[in-house]
Coordinates of C-alpha atoms in Angstrom, one line a residue:
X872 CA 0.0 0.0 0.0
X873 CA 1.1 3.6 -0.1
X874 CA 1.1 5.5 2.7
X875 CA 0.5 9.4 2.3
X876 CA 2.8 11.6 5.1
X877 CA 0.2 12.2 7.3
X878 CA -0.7 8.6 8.2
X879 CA 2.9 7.5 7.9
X880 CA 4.3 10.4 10.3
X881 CA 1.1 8.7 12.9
X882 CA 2.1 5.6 12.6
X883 CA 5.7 6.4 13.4
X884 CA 4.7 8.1 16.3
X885 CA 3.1 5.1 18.1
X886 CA -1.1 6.0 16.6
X887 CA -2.7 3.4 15.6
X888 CA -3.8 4.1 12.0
X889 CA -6.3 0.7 12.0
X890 CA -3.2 -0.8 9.6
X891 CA 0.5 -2.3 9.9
X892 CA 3.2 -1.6 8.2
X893 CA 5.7 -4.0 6.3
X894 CA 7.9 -2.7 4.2
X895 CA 11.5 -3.8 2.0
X896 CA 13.8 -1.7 3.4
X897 CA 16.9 -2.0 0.7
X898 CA 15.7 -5.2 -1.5
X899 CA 17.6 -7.7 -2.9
X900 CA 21.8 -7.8 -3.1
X901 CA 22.7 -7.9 -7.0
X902 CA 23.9 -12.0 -7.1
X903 CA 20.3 -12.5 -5.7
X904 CA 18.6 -11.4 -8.7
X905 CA 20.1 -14.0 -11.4
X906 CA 19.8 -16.9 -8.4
X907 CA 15.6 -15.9 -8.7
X908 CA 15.7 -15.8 -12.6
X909 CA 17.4 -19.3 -12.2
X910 CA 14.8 -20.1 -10.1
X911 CA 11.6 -19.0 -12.1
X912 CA 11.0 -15.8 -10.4
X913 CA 8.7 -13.2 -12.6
X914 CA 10.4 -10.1 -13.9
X915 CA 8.0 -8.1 -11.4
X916 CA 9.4 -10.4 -8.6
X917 CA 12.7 -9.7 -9.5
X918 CA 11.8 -5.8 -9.3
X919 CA 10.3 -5.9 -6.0
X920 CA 6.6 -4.7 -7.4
X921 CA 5.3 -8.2 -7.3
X922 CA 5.0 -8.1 -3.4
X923 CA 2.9 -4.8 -2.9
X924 CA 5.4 -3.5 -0.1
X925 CA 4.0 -0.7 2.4
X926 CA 5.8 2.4 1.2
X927 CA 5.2 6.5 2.3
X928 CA 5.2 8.8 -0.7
X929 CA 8.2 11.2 -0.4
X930 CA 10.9 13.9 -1.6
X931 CA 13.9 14.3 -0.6
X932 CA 14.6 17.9 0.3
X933 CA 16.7 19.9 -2.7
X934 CA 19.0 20.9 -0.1
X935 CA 22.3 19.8 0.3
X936 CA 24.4 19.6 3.7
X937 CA 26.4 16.9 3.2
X938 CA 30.6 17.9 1.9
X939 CA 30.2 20.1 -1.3
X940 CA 34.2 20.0 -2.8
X941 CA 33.3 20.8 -5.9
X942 CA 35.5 17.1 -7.0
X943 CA 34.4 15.3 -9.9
X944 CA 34.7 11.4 -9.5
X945 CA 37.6 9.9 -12.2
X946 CA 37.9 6.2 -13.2
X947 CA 41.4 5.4 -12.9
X948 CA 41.2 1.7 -14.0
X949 CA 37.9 -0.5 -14.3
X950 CA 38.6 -4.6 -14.7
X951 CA 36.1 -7.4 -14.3
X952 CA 37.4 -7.9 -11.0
X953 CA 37.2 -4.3 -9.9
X954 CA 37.0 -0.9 -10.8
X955 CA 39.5 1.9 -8.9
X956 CA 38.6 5.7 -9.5
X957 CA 39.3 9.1 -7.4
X958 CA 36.2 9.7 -5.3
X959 CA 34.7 13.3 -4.6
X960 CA 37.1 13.9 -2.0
X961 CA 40.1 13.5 -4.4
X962 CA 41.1 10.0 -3.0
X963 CA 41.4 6.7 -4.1
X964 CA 38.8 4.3 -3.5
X965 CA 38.4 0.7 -4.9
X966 CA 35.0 -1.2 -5.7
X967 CA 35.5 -5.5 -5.8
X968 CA 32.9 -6.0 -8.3
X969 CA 32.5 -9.6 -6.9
X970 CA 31.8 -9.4 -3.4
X971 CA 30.6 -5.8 -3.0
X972 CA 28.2 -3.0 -3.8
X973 CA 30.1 0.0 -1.7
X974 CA 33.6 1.3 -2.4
X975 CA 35.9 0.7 0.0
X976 CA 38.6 4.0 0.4
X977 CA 42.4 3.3 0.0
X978 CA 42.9 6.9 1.6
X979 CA 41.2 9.5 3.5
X980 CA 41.5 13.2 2.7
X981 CA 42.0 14.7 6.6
X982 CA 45.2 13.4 8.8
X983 CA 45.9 16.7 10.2
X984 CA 44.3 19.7 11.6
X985 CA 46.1 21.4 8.7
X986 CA 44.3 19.3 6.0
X987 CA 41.1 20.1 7.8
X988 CA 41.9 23.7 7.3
X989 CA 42.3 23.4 4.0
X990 CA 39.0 21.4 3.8
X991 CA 36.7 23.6 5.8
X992 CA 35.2 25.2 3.0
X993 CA 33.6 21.5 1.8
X994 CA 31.1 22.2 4.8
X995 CA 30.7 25.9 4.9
X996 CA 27.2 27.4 4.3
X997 CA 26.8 28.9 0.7
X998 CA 23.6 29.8 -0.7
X999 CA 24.2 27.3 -3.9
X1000 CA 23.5 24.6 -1.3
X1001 CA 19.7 24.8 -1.8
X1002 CA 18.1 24.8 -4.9
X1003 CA 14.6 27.2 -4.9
X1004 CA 12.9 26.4 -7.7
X1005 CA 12.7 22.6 -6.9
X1006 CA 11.8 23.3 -3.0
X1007 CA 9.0 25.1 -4.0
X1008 CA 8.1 22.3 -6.3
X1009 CA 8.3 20.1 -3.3
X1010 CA 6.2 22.8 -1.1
X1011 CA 3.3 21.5 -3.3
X1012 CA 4.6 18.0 -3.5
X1013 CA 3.8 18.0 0.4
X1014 CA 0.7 19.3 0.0
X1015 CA -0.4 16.2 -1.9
X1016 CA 0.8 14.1 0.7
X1017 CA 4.6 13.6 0.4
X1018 CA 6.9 13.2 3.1
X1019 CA 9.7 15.7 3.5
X1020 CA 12.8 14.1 4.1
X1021 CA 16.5 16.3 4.5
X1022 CA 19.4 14.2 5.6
X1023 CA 22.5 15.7 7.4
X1024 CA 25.6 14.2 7.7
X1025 CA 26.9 11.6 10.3
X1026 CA 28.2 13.0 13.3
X1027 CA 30.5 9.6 13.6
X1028 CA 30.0 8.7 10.3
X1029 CA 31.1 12.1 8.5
X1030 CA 34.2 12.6 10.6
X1031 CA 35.0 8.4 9.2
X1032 CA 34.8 9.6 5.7
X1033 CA 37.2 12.3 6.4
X1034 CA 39.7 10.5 9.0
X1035 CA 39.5 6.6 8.7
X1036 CA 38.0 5.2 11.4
X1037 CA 41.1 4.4 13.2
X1038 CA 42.6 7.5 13.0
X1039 CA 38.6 9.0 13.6
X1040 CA 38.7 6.9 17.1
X1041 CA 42.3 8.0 17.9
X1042 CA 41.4 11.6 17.7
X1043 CA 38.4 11.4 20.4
X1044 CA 41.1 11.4 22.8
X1045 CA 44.7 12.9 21.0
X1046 CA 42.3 15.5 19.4
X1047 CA 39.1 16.6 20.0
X1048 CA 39.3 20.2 19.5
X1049 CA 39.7 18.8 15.9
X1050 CA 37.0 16.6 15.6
X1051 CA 34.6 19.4 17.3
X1052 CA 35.6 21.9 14.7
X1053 CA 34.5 19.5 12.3
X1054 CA 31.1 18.8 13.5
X1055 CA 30.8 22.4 14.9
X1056 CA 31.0 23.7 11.5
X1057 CA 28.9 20.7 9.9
X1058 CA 26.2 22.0 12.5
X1059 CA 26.0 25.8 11.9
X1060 CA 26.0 24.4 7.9
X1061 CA 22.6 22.0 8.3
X1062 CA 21.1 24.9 11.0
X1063 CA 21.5 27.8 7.8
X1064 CA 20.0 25.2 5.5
X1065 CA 17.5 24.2 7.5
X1066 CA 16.4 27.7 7.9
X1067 CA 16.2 28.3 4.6
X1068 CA 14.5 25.3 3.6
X1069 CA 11.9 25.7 6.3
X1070 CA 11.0 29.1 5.3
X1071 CA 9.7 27.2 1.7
X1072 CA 8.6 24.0 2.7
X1073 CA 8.2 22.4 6.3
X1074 CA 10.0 19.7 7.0
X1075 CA 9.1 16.4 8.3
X1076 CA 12.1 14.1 8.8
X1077 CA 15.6 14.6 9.3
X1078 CA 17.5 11.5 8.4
X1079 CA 21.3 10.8 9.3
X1080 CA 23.3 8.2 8.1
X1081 CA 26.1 6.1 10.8
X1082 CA 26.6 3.2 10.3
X1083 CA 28.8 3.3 13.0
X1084 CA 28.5 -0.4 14.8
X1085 CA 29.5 -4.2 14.5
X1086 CA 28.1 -7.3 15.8
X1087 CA 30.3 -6.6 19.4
X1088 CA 29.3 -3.2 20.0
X1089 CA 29.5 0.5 18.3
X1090 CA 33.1 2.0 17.5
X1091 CA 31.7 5.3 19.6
X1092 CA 31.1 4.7 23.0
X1093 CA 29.0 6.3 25.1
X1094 CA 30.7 9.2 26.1
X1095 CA 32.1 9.9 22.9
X1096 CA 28.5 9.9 21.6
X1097 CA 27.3 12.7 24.1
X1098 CA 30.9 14.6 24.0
X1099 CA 30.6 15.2 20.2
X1100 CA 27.6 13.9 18.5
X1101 CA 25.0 15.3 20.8
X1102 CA 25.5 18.4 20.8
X1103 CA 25.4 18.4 17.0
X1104 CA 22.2 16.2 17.2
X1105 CA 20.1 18.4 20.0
X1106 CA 21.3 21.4 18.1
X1107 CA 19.7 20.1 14.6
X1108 CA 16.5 18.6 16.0
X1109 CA 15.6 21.8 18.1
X1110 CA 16.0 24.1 14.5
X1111 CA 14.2 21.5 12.9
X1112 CA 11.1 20.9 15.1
X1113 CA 10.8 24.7 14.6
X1114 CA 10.2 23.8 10.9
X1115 CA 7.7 21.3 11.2
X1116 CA 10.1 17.6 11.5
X1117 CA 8.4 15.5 13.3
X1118 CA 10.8 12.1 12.8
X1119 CA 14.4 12.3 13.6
X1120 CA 15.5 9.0 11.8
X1121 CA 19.0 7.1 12.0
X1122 CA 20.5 4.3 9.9
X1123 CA 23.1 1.9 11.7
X1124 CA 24.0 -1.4 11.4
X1125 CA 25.3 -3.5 14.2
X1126 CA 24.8 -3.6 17.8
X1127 CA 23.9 -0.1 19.4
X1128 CA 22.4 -1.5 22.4
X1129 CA 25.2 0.1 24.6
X1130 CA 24.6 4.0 22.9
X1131 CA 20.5 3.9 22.5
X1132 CA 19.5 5.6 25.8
X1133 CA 22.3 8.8 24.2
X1134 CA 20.5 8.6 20.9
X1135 CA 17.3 9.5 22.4
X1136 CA 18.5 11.7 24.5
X1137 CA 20.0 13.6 20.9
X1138 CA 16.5 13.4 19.9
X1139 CA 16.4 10.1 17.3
X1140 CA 12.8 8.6 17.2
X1141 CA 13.0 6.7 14.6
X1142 CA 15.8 4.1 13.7
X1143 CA 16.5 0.9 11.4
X1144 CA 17.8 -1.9 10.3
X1145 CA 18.0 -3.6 13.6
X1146 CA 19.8 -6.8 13.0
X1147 CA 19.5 -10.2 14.9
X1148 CA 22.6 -11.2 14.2
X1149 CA 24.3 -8.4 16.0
X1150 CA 22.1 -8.5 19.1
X1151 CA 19.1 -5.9 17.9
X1152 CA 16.0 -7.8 19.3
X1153 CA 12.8 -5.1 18.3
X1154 CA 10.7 -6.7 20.8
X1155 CA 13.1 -5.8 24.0
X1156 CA 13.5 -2.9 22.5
X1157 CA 10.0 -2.3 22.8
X1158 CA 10.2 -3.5 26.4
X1159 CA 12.4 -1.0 27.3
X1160 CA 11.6 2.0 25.8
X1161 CA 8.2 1.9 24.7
X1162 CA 6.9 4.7 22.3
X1163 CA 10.7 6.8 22.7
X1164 CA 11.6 5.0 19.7
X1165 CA 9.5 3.7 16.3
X1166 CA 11.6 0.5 14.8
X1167 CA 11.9 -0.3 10.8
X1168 CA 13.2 -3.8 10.0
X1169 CA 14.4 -6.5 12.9
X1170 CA 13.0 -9.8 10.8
X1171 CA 16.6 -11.9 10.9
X1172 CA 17.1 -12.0 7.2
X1173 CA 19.1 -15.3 7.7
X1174 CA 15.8 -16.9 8.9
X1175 CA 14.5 -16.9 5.4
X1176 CA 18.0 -18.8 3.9
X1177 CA 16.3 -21.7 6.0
X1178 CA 12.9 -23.1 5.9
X1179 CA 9.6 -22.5 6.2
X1180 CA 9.1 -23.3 10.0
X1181 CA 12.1 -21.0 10.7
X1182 CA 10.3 -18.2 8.6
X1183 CA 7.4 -18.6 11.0
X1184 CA 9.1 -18.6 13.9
X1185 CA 10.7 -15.5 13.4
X1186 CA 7.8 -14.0 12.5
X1187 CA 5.7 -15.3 15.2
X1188 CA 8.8 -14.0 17.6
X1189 CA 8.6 -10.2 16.1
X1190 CA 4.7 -9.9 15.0
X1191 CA 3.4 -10.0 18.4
X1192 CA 0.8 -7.9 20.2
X1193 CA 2.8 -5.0 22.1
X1194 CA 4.8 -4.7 18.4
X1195 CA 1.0 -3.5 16.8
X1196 CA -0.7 -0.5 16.7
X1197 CA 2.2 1.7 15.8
X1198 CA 5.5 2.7 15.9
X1199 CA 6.8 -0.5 14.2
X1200 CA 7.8 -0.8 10.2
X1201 CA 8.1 -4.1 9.8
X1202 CA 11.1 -5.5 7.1
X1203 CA 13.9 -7.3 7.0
X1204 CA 17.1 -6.5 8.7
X1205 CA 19.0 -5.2 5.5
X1206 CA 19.3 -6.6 2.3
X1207 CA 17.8 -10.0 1.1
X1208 CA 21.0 -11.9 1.2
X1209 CA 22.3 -15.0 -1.4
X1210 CA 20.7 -17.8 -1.1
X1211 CA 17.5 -17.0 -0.3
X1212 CA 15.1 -18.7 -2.0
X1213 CA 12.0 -17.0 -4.5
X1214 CA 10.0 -19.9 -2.5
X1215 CA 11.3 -18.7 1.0
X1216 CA 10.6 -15.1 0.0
X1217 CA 7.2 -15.7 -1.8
X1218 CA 6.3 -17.6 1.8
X1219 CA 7.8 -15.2 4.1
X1220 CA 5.5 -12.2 2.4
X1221 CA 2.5 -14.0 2.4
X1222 CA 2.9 -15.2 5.8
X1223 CA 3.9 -12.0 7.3
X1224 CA 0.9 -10.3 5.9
X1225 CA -1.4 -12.7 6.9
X1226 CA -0.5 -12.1 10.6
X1227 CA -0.4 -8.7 10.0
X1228 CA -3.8 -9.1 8.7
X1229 CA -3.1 -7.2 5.4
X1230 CA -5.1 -6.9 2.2
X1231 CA -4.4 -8.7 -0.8
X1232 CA -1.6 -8.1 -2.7
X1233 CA -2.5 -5.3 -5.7
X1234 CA 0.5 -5.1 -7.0
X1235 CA 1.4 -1.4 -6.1
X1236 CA 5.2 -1.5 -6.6
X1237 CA 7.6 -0.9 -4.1
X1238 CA 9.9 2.2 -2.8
X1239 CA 13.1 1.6 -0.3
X1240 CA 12.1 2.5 2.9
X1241 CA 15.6 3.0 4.1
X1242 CA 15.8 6.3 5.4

């Protein structure tokens, strides 16, 4: 089905709308897609529109906070095996065609509080950062029932782009006036935009991407989380409440058990993927902070590499009664990994929406509901 702003933003924030949600968050990884054509899986399965996912109509704001360096990208060499190029921050970053979809970097641009210095201007407010024709647009866009959506950058995961995140974890404690500068200036960017952009269109969720955990715990503690990402957070999310944003929405993978009680405090209400496998469990996070925090995803992916009884007893562990009513987007922890089977997947849908007591499938298409 898809959701219009209104009943999406309710739903997020714990009313019950009389429906569930259960979304795709990132769809399939790209091997997946020729193991389902081996497998007989339709062209419209193999697009993700067969399935008649739960997505919210949106836009994402023409506003742009993120590093601005004015770098084109530059292939330096492309082979079947992988392709190496110059990334916007002038450095060298290499994609392995065969066993990934990101680029991993070889480099980083900032070692030094000199190369930051040369670097400042990247995050520096400039009215070129917004485009006003196309806000307006999406003024009336949200007017027709589109969610507004601006993302910001990491406050862990910006500083990792720049600095590695060795040298990123090192400087917490051998420099933070370094790494404050950095997100002190990152914040007065996003509060100038946000300004801007709220005087044109209200906005209705900030999104921030971290990635910032593994399976054994997040690579910011939490007093490296409220000595230099909360303050950037709190700062952000007061300007843009003013504006209308009512869902402050994070992406991480990994275990952030140990830092969730500091993300709420920085104002995040809203967070996915919530994997299994690295100790997310939705349901005792519902236990323990009740409507602080909507969840999107927590269904262990891996489940549906098995068979049909573990399917269901996933499902039967998350779709449970204090997970209803709101303030849970129900998906799959991150991409549907290899080997899962068109069967399996076929099975897991039409399960999952018969305990969420969900329509029949129309066949509305599907959006990523990763943000």
């Amino acid at each position: 089905m898809i959701w219009n702003r209104e009943r999406y933003i309710a739903h997020s924030l714990f009313e019950d709308t009389g429906r569930e949600m259960f979304c795709e968050l990132f769809g399939p990884l790209k091997q997946l897609e020729e193991e389902w054509r081996r497998q007989g899986a339709s062209a419209k399965e193999i697009a993700m529109t067969a399935f008649d996912w739960d997505y919210v109509l949106r836009t994402n704001l023409a506003a742009n906070c993120m590093a601005d360096t004015g770098i084109q990208p530059v292939v330096l060499e492309d082979t079947p095996e992988y392709t190496l190029f110059l990334d916007q921050f002038g450095c060298k970053t290499k994609l392995c065609k065969q066993s990934a979809t990101i680029p991993l970097p070889m480099e980083y641009p900032i070692k030094d509080a000199e190369d930051w210095e040369k670097a400042r201007h990247w995050y520096t407010f400039s009215p070129q950062r917004l485009d006003m024709e196309r806000l307006r647009q999406q003024k009336e866009l949200r007017d027709k029932g589109y969610l507004t959506v601006l993302e910001i950058p990491g406050g862990f995961d910006e500083p990792r782009v720049l600095m590695g995140e060795e040298e990123l974890c090192i400087a917490c404690y051998e420099e933070p006036e370094l790494l404050e500068d950095i997100l002190g200036t990152i914040t007065e960017t996003c509060l100038q935009v946000i300004q801007r952009v709220g005087e044109i269109v209200p906005i209705d969720c900030v999104f921030v991407h971290e990635d910032m955990a593994g399976k054994s715990g997040p690579l910011f503690g939490p007093a490296q989380v409220r000595q230099f990402m909360l303050p950037y957070y709190q700062k952000v999310w007061e300007c843009a409440k003013n504006y209308g944003a009512k869902l402050f929405s994070l992406d991480s993978d990994g275990n952030v058990n140990p830092i969730l009680d500091d993300l709420l405090e920085a104002g995040i209400n809203c967070m996915h993927p919530f994997e299994p496998a690295a100790g997310m469990d939705i349901v005792q996070v519902r236990h323990k902070y009740g409507s602080r925090l909507c969840v999107k995803g927590g269904i262990d992916k891996f489940a549906l590499r098995k068979d049909k009884e573990a399917i269901r007893a996933e499902l039967e562990r998350k779709m449970v009664p204090e997970m209803l009513g709101g303030g849970t987007i129900f998906g799959i922890d991150h991409r549907i990994p290899n080997g899962v089977t068109i069967e399996n997947y076929r099975y897991y849908v039409q399960l999952g929406r018969q305990m969420l007591g969900l329509e029949p499938i129309q066949g509305e298409g599907w959006a990523r509901m990763a943000f």
